[in-house]
Structures are given as C-alpha cells and as structure tokens.
Coordinates of C-alpha atoms and ligand atoms in Angstrom, one line a residue:
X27 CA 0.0 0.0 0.0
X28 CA 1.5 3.2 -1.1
X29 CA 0.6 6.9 0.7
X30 CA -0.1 9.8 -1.4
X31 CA -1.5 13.3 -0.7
X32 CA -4.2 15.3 -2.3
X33 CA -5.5 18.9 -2.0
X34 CA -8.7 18.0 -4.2
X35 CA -12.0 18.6 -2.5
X36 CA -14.0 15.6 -1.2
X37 CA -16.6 15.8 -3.8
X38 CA -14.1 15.8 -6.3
X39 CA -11.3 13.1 -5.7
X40 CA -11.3 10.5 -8.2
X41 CA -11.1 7.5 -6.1
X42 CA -12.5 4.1 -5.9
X43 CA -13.2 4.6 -2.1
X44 CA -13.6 7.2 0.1
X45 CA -13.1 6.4 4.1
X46 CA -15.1 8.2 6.4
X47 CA -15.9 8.2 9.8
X48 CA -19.3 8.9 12.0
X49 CA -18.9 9.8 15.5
X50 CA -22.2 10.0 17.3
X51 CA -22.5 13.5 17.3
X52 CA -23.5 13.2 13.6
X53 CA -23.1 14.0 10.1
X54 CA -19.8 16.5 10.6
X55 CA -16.9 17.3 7.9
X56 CA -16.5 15.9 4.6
X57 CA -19.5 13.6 5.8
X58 CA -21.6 17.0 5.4
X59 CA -19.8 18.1 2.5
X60 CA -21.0 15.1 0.9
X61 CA -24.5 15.2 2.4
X62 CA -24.8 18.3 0.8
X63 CA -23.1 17.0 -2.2
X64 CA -26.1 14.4 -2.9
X65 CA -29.0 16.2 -2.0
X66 CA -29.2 14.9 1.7
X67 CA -28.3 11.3 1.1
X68 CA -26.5 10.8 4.3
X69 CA -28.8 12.4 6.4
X70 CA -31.6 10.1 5.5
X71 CA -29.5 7.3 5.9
X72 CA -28.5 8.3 9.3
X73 CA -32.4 8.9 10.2
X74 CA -33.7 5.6 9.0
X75 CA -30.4 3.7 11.1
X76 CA -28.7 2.6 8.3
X77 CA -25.6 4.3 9.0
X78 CA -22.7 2.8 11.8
X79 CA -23.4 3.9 14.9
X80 CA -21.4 1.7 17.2
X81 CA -17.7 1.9 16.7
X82 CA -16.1 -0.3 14.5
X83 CA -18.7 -1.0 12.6
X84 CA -19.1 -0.1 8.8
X85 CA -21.2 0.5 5.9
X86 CA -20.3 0.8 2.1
X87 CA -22.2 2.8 -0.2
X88 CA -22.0 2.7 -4.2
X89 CA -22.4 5.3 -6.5
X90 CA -22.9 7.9 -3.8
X91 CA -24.5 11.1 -5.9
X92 CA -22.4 14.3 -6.1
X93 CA -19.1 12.5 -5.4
X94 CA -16.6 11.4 -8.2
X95 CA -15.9 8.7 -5.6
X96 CA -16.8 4.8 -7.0
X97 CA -17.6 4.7 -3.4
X98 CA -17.9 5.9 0.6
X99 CA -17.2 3.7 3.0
X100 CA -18.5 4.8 6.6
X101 CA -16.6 3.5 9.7
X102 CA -18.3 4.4 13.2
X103 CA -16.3 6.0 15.8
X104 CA -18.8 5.7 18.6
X105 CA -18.9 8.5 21.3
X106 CA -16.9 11.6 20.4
X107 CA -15.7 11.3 24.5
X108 CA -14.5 7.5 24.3
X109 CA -12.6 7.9 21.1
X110 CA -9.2 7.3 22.4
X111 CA -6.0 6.3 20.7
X112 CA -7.2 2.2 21.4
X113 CA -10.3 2.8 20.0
X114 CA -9.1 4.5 16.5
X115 CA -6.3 2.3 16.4
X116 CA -9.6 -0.5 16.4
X117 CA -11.7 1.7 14.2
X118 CA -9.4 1.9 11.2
X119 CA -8.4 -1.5 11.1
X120 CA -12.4 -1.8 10.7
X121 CA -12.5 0.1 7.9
X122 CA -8.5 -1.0 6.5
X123 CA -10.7 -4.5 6.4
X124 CA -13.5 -3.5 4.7
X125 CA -11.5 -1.6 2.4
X126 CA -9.7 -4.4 1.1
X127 CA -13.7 -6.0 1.2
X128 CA -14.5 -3.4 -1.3
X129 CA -11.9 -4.7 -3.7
X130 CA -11.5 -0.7 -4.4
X131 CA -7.7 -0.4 -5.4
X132 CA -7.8 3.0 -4.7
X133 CA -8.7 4.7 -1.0
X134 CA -8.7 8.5 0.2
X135 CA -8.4 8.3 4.1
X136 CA -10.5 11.2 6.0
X137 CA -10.3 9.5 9.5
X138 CA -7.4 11.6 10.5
X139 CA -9.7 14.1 10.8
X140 CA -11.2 13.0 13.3
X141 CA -10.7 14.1 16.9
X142 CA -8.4 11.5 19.4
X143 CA -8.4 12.0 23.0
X144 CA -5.0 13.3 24.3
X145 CA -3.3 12.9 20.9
X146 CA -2.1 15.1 18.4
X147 CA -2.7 15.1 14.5
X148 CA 0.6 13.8 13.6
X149 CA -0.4 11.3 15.9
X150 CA -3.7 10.6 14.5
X151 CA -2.1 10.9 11.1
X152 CA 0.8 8.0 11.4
X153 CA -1.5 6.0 13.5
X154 CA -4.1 5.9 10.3
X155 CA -1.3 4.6 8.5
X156 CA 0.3 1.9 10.1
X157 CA -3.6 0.8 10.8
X158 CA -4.3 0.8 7.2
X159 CA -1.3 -1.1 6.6
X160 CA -2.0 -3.8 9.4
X161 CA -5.8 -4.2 8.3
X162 CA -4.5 -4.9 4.6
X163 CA -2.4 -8.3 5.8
X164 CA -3.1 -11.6 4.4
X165 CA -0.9 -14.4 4.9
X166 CA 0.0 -15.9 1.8
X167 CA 3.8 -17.3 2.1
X168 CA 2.5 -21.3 2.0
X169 CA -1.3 -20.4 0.8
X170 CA -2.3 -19.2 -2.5
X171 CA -5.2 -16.8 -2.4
X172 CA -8.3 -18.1 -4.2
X173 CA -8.4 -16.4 -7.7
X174 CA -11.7 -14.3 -6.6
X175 CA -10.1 -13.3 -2.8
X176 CA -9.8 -9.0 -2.4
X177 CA -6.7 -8.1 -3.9
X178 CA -4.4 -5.7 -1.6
X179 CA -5.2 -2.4 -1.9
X180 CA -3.0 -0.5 -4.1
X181 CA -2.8 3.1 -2.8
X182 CA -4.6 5.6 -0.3
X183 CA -4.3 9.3 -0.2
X184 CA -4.7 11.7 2.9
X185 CA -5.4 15.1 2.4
X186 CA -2.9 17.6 1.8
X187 CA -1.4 19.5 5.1
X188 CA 1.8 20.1 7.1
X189 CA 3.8 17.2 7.9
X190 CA 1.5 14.9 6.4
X191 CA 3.4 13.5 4.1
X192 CA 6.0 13.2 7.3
X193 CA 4.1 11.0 9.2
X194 CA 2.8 8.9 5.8
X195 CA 6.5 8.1 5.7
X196 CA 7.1 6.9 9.2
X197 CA 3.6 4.9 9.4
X198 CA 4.7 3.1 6.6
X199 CA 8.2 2.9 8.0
X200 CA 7.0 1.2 11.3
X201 CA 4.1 -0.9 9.1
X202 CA 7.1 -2.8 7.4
X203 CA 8.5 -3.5 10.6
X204 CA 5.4 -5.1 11.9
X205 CA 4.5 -6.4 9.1
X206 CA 8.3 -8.3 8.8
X207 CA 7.4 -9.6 12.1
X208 CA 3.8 -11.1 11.7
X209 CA 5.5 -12.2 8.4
X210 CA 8.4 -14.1 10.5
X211 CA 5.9 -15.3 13.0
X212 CA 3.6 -16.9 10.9
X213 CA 5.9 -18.5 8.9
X214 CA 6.0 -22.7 9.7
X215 CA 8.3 -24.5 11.4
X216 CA 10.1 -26.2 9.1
X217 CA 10.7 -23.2 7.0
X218 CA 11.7 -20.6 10.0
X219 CA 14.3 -22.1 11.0
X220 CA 17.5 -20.6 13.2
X221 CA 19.2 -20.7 9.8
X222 CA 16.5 -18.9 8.1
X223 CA 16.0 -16.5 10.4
X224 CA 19.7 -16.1 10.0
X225 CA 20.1 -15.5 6.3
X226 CA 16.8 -13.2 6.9
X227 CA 18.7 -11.0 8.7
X228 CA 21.3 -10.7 6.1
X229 CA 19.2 -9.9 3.2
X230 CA 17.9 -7.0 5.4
X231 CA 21.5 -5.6 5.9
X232 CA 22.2 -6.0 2.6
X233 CA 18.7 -4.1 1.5
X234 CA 19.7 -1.1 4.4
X235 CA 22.6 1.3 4.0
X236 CA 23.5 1.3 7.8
X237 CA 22.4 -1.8 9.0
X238 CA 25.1 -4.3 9.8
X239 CA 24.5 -8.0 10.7
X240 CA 26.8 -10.3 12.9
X241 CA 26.0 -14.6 12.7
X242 CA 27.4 -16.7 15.5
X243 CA 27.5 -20.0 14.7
X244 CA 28.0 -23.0 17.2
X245 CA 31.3 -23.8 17.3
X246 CA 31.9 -19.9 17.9
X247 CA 29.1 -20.2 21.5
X248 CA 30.3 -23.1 22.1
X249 CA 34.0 -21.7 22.5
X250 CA 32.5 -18.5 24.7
X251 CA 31.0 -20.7 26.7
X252 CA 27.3 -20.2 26.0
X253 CA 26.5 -23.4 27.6
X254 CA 22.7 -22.6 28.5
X255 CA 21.8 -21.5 24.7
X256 CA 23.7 -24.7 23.6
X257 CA 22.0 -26.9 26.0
X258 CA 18.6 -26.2 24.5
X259 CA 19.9 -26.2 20.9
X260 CA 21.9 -29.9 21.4
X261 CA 18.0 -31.8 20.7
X262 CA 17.7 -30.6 17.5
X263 CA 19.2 -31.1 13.9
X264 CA 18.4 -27.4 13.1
X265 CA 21.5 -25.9 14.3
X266 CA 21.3 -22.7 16.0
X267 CA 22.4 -19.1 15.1
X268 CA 23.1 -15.9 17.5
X269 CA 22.4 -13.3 15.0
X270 CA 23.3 -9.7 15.8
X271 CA 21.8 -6.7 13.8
X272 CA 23.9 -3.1 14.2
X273 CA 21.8 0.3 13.3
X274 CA 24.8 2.7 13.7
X275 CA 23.0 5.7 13.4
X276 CA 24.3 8.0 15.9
X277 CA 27.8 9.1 16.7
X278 CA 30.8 6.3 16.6
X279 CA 31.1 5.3 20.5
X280 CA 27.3 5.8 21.7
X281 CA 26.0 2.9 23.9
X282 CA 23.5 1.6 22.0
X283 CA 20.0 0.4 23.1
X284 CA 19.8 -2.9 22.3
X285 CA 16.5 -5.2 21.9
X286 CA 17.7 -9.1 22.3
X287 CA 15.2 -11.5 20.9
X288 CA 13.9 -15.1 21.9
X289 CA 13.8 -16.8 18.8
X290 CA 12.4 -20.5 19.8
X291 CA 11.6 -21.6 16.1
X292 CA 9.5 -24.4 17.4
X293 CA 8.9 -25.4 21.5
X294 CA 7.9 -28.9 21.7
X295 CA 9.0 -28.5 25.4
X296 CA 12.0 -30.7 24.9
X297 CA 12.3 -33.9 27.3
X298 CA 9.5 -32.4 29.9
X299 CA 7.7 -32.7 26.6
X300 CA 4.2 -30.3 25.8
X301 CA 0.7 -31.9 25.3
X302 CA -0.2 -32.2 21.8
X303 CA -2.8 -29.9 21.7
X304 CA -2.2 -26.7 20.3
X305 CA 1.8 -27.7 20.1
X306 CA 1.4 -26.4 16.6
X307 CA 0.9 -22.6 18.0
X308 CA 4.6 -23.3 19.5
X309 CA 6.0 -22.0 15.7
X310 CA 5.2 -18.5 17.1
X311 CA 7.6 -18.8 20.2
X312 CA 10.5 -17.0 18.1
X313 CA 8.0 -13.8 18.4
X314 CA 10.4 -11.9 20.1
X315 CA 13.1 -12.9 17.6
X316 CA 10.4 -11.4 15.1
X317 CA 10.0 -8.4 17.3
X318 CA 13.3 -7.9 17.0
X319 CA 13.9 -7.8 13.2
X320 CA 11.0 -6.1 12.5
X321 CA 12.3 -3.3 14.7
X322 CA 15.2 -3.2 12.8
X323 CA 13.7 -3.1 9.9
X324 CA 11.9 0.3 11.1
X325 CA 14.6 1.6 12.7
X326 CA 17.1 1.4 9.5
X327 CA 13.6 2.5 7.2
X328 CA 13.5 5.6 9.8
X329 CA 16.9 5.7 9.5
X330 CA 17.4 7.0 13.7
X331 CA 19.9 8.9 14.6
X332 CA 20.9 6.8 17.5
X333 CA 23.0 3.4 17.7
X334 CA 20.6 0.3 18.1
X335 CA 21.5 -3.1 18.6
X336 CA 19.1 -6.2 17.8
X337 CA 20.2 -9.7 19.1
X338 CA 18.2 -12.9 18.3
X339 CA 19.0 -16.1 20.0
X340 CA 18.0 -19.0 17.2
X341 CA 17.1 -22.5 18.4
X342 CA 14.8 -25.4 18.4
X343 CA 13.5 -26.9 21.5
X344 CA 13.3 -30.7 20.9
X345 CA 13.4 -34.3 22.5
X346 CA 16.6 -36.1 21.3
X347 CA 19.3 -38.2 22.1
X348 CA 21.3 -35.3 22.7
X349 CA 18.8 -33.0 24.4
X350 CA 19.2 -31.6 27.7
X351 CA 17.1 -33.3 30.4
X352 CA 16.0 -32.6 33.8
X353 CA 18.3 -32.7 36.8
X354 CA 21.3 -31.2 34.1
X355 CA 23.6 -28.7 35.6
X356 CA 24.8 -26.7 33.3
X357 CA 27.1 -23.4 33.5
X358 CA 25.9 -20.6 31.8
X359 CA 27.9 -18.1 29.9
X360 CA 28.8 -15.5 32.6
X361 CA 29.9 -18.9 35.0
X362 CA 26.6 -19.3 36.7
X363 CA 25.3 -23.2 37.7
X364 CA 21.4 -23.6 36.3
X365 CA 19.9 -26.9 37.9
X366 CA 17.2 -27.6 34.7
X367 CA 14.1 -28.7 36.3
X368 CA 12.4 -28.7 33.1
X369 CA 13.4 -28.2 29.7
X370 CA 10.1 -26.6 28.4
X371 CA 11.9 -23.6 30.8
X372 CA 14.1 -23.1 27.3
X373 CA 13.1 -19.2 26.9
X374 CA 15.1 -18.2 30.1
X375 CA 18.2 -20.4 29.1
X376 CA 19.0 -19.0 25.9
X377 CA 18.6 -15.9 26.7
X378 CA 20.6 -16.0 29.7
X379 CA 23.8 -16.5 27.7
X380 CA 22.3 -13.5 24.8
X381 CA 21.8 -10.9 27.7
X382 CA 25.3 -12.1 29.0
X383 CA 26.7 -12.0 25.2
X384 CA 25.5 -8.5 24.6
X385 CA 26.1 -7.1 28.2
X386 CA 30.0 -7.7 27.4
X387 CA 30.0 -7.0 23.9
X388 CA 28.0 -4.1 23.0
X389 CA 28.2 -1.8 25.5
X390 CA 24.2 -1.4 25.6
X391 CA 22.9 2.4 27.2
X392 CA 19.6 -0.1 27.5
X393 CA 19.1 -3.6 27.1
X394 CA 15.1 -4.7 26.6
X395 CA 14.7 -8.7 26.2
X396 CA 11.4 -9.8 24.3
X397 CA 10.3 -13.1 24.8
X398 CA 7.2 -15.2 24.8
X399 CA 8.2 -16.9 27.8
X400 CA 4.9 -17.9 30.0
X401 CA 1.9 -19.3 29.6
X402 CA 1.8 -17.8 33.0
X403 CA 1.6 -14.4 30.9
X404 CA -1.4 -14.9 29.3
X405 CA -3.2 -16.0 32.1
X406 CA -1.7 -12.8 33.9
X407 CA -2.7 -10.3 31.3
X408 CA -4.5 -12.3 28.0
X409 CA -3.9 -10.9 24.9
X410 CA -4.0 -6.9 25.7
X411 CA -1.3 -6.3 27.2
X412 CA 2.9 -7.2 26.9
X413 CA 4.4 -7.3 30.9
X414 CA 7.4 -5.2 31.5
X415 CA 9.6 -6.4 34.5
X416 CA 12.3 -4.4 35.5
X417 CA 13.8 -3.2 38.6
X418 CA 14.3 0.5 36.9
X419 CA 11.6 2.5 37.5
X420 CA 12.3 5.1 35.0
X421 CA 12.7 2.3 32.4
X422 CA 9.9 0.9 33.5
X423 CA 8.4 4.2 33.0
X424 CA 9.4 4.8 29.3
X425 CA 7.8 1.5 28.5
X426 CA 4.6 1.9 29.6
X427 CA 4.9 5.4 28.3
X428 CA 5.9 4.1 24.6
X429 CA 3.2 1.1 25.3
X430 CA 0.2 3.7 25.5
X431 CA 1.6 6.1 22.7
X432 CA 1.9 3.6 20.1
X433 CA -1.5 1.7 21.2
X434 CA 1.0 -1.2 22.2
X435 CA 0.4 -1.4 25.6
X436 CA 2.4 -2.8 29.0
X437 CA 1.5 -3.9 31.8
X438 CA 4.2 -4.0 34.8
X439 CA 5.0 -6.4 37.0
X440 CA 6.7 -6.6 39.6
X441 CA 10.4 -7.8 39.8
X442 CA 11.1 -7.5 43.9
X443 CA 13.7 -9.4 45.3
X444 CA 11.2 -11.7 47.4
X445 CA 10.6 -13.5 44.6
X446 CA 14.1 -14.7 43.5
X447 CA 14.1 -17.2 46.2
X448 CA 11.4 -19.1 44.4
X449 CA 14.4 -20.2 42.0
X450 CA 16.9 -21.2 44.8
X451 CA 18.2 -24.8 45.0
X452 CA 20.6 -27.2 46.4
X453 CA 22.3 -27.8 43.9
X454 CA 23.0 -24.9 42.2
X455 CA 23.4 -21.2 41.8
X456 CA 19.4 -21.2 40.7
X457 CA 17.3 -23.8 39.1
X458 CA 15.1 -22.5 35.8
X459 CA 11.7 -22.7 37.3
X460 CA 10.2 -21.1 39.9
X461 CA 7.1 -23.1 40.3
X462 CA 3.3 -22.0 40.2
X463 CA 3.2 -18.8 42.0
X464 CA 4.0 -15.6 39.8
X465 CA 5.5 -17.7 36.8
X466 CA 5.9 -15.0 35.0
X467 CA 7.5 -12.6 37.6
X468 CA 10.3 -16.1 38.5
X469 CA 11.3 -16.2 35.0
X470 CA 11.8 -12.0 34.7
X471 CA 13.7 -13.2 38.1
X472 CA 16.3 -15.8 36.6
X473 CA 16.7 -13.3 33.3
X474 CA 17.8 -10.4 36.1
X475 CA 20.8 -12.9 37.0
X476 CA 22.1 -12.3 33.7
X477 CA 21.6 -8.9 33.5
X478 CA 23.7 -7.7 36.3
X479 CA 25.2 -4.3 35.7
X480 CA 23.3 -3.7 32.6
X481 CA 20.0 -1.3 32.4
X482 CA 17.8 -4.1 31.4
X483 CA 14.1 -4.7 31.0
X484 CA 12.5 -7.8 29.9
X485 CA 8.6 -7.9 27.9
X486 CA 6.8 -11.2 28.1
X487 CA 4.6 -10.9 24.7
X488 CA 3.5 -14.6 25.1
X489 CA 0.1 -13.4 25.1
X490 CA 0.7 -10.0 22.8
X491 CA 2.5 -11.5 20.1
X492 CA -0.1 -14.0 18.3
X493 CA -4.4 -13.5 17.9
X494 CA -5.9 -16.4 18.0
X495 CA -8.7 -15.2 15.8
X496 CA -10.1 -13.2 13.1
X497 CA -7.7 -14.7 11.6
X498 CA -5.6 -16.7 13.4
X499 CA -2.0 -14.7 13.1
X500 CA 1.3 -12.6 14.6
X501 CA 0.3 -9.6 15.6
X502 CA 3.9 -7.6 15.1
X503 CA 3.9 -7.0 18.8
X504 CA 5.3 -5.3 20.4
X505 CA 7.4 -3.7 17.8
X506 CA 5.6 -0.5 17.7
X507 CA 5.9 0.2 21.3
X508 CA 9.6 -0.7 20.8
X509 CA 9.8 1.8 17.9
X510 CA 8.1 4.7 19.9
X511 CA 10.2 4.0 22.3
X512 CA 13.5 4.3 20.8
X513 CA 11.9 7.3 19.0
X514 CA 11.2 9.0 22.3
X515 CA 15.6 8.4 23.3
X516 CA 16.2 9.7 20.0
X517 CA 14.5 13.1 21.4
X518 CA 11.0 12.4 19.9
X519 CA 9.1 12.7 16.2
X520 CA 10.3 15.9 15.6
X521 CA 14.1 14.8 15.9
X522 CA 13.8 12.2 13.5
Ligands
BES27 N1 7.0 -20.8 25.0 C1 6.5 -21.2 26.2 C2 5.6 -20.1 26.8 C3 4.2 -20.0 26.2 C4 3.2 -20.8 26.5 C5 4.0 -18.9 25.3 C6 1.9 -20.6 25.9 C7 2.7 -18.7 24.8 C8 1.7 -19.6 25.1 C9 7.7 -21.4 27.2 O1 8.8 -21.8 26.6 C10 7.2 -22.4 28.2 O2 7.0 -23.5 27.8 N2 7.1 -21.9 29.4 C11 6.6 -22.8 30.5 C12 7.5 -22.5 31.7 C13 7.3 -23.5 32.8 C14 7.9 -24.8 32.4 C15 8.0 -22.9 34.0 C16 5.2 -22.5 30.7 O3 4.7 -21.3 30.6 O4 4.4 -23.4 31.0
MN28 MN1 8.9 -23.9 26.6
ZN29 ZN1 9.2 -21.4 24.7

C-alpha cells in the first residue's frame, strides 16, 4: 500500500473509495460536505439507522451522488468522548478491512480528521497509517489466495497538510516492521528455522545502507562458553544461530540500546515434553526474535539517529538423544550453575547466555529482552497487554509510556527481590523454574541474574505476540511500542 496526498475537495477526488468516519454526534466534515453534495443522502440514511453507529462498525455505499468517488465507506467512531487512541487504532483496522472487502484499489483516508483523546494530528495521522497497513495483511507465504479473494489495496491518499506527508512516511516505515514480524511469525516451522531467520537478517543488511549484521555460529558459543543456549539447541538437527543486527546511526562510540530477541523456532517442550494440543501454535515462540527484526527493519527504514542493537537467540526446543534433560547442571555463559528442572523452561536459558553475550560485547545504554516466555503471561494479562519487568523505575516508565503512545500497551510487574528465592536450589546457583506462584515474575527473576550491571528490561509478549482469531495470526507485537520508544531516546518525532 502506497501513501499519497491530495489537496482535491471531497466531492471531487477520483477514487475508488472514500473512508469516512461517524462519531455520534452526527453528520460533521466531509460527511456534510458530501451530504450536501447528494442532496441529503446521508442524512436520511442516518435517520432511517442505516448508517454505523457503534464503533467499529461499517457500511459501504456505491455510486454515492455528487461525489466522483466509486464509493464511501463509513466507519463508526462511537462517542466523540471515548474515542481514544485504542479505540481509532480499532476503528481503522475496521475500515482498512473493509477496504480491502471493497476490492477498491484505490482509498482516500478522512479519518485523521477526526478528533483523538490526548493525541495530536501527527499522531492521528501516522497511526491511520500503520492501521491501514495492518488491516491490509493476508498471509499468503504457504497459501495461495483463491483467484476471486480481495486483492491488496493499491494506494490511499490523505489530504494535503503540514507534515502529512512526514508522518505517511514513518507509518509506513514502522508498518514494514510489523508487518516483517507477523511475516516471520507466521511463517511454519520447518521453513523458520534458526538458519532462516539467520540469512533473513542478512538480506535485510544487505537491503539497508547502515544496518550491519553479525551470525554466531556454534562452534563460535560453544567456544564463549554459552553453555545454557547450547544446552537447548543440542535436541535438535536445526542448528542454532546468535544473530546480531547493528543500526549505527548515531555518533561512533554511543551505547547503544539494544532489543535481544527469543527466537524458539518451534517449542515442543523438549524432554518435559508439551501436550499435543495446540503444540502447533509453539511455531510463534520466536516472536520476540520477530519483534526484534521487525524493529530493525523500522529503525534502518527511519533511518534514527541513535545506535541500536538487535540480538536474536535462534534455536529449536526438541526431545533427542542429545537433548538436555532434567536434573542437568549446566554453566551458563557469565559462570553461573542452572539446575534444569524442566526443559520446556528453554526461553530463560538461551537468553541468559544473549543478555550475558550482549552485556559484554555491545556496550548497551539499554538492554530490553522480548520473549514469549509464559503461559503464565497470558493468564496474567490475556492478549491486551505485553508485561514489563524491570527493577528501573524510570525504564519501566518509558515502557509503559511508549506502550500507551503507540496503542502497544504494557503492563508492569513486579520484579522485587522476594521472589528470586522461588528459583533457589541445592544444587546450584538457581534452578530454571520457579514453580506456580508468579510464573511470569520467577522467570523475569532468573533473566535479572544475567543482566547484572546492565540497564535491562525484559517484555513477556506470550500473550501479545499471536491472535488467536479473526484470523488466526502474529500480531507484530510489540514492535511498535519498541519503535516509539527508541523514538522518544532519540529526542522524539520531531528529531527524527
Ligand atoms: N514458549 C513457552 C511459553 C508460552 C506458553 C507462550 C503458551 C505462549 C503460550 C515457554 O517456553 C514455556 O513453555 N514456558 C513454560 C514455563 C514453565 C515450564 C515454568 C510455561 O509457561 O508453561
Ligand atoms: Mn517452553
Ligand atoms: Zn518457549
């Protein structure tokens, strides 16, 4: 989907659709203009019910008098004074989906007219656009369309004003990001591999004046030591990869922020083996690994003027011969002794030896892990919200601060000390689970181990990352909260 800009008039924009929307406070704006336009049309509509009144829903109207518009689509926006950013954000995926419906290959996009609670234009601008973009996604990597299926929408204009085209430019900018990572996420198993995910990463420096990428293969962790990451990737014959992309677009010498990535291609739960059911959802447990990229894709399309690090830890969690097993001591990277009590605990292991790999290595200003790591998660927070732990309150701040601006939202929890003894054992210096209480908060617990000195957060997306529904997908979480975020350190929209 391309942006454009137009200074035409509503009436008078050829396009195949026109997208509107209708706030309860009625008829307003170009939806006047075009009342007027055909004699009233709307207004009767409106009287008799027949157009949206709750948000999110739409109607599509053909061969709308007085318009040189093929046709109007109407998305409702609800009550003026519960239009917040969530509830646009929901509205224009609405209409981005009946858009695409439509089969118009043309749109002209009027909702960022519209009025959002505590948010600006340029806001309400680049939020229409990455929401377009999003709406517009149809998996098709393994799955041809059927020959009479919508085809994607070719191009949508916004009217003509300051910075518009600005913010066109960074909505779609952060829409390839996400859409990189629902890409990456929804690919199978036996294609996304740690090797594909690998040579993924490459293309994308190659592609991006700036970006830089860095592959570890095994022999190489095996010689630092990254026992833990090893341990996991032993069970399976898709070898693993530590893959490291470089954004160097501030000064030389600048700590970097750095994102580091789980990237579990498939989690069968190893020897403490997962039930069947559902196991086939375990392809999306490399979401932060997608996350990840698909920052890095925005950040080198955005092109920020700060250094930013993105490390992905690449492996397969499987039962094998040589797969780690229960009741394993094994010494992690930085020297540490984890007792394995379970191997489906994988997450925390591998990433144990990244966050101790990029601690020493790259310097990091900021280090921000992204994981679906619990189940525990999703039970915590469902599918709304990503958790932030962190014992950094002002990290913890910028988070949730980048959460609600981009309409990614966090959740914190939290990381005191009176939980690390849950993960205390005999044996060694911690064992890898924590046991039922706070399962999310234990595993943000054994990460902090291997964070020490660094200013670290770590997001469990295991309930953000994937919808189970309408359709079934990656949802490029949270790579837009990341995005705003390192958009805010880069001193905000109007810096970049
Ligand atoms: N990848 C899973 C977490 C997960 C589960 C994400 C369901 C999304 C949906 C992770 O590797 C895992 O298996 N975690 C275990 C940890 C437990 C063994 C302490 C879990 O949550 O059950
Ligand atoms: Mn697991
Ligand atoms: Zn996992």
């Amino acid at each position: 989907m391309q942006f454009t800009t137009t200074d035409s008039s509503v009436t008078e924009i050829a396009t195949d659709c026109l997208i509107a929307g209708l706030a309860d406070a009625g008829l307003a704006g170009a939806l006047a203009d075009i009342d007027q336009a055909s004699d009233g049309l709307l207004t009767r509509l409106h009287e008799s019910g027949d157009l949206p009144r709750k948000a999110g829903q739409t109607v599509l109207l053909h061969s709308v008098p007085g318009i040189s518009a093929g046709r109007l689509l109407i998305v409702g926006l609800g009550k003026a004074e519960k239009l917040d950013g969530v509830a646009f954000d929901k509205a224009v995926k609405a209409a981005g989906k009946a858009l695409r419906q439509s089969r118009a290959a043309s749109g002209h996009c009027l909702l960022a007219e519209t009025e959002v609670i505590d948010r600006g234009r340029d806001w309400t601008i680049r939020q229409a656009g990455i929401a377009l973009i999003y709406a517009d996604y149809i998996y098709a990597a393994t799955k041809q369309p059927k020959d009479d299926a919508p085809p994607a929408t070719e191009s949508v204009s916004f009217p003509t004003g300051e910075s518009v085209e600005e913010q066109l430019r960074q909505a779609a900018a952060i829409a390839a990001g996400v859409k990189r990572a629902r890409d990456l996420a929804d690919l199978p198993p036996n294609i996304c591999t740690p090797a594909y995910l690998a040579d993924i990463a490459g293309k994308m420096a190659v592609e991006h004046d700036g970006l830089d990428v860095e592959i570890l293969e095994e022999d190489e962790m095996r010689s630092l030591g990254m026992n833990a990451l090893m341990a996991v990737a032993d069970g399976s014959a898709n070898r693993p990869r530590l893959i490291r992309l470089s954004w160097k677009g501030g000064r030389s010498g600048d700590a970097p922020l750095a994102m580091v990535g789980k990237g579990v291609t498939f989690d069968t739960g190893g020897i403490s083996i997962k039930p069947r059911d559902l196991m086939e959802q375990m392809k999306f447990d490399m979401g932060g690994a997608a996350a990840t990229i698909g920052a890095m894709e925005a950040v080198a399309r955005l092109r920020l003027p700060i250094n930013v690090e993105g490390v992905v830890a690449a492996v397969e969690n499987m039962p094998d011969g040589r797969a780690y097993r229960p009741g394993d001591v094994i010494t992690a990277m930085n020297g540490k002794t984890i007792e394995v009590h379970n191997t489906d605990a994988e997450g925390r292991m591998i990433l144990a030896d990244a966050l101790t790999w990029t601690g020493k290595n790259l310097n990091p200003d900021t280090t921000v892990d992204l994981a679906t790591l619990t189940g525990a998660c999703v039970v915590a927070l469902g599918h709304h919200a990503s958790a932030v732990m962190t014992q950094d309150d002002e990290l913890a701040g910028e988070l949730l601060g980048a959460g609600q601006r981009s309409v990614d939202r966090t959740w914190r929890l939290p990381l005191w000390d009176d939980y690390q003894e849950q993960i205390e054992t005999p044996f060694a210096d911690m064992k890898n689970v924590g046991g039922m209480p706070a399962g999310s908060i234990t595993a943000g617990c054994f990460l902090s181990r291997f964070a020490d000195g660094q200013r670290w957060a770590h997001v469990d997306i295991a309930g953000s990352a994937w919808q189970w529904g309408k359709p079934e997908s990656g949802t490029g979480r949270p790579v837009g909260m990341l995005v705003d975020w390192m958009v805010d350190r880069a001193g905000g929209w109007d810096k970049i």
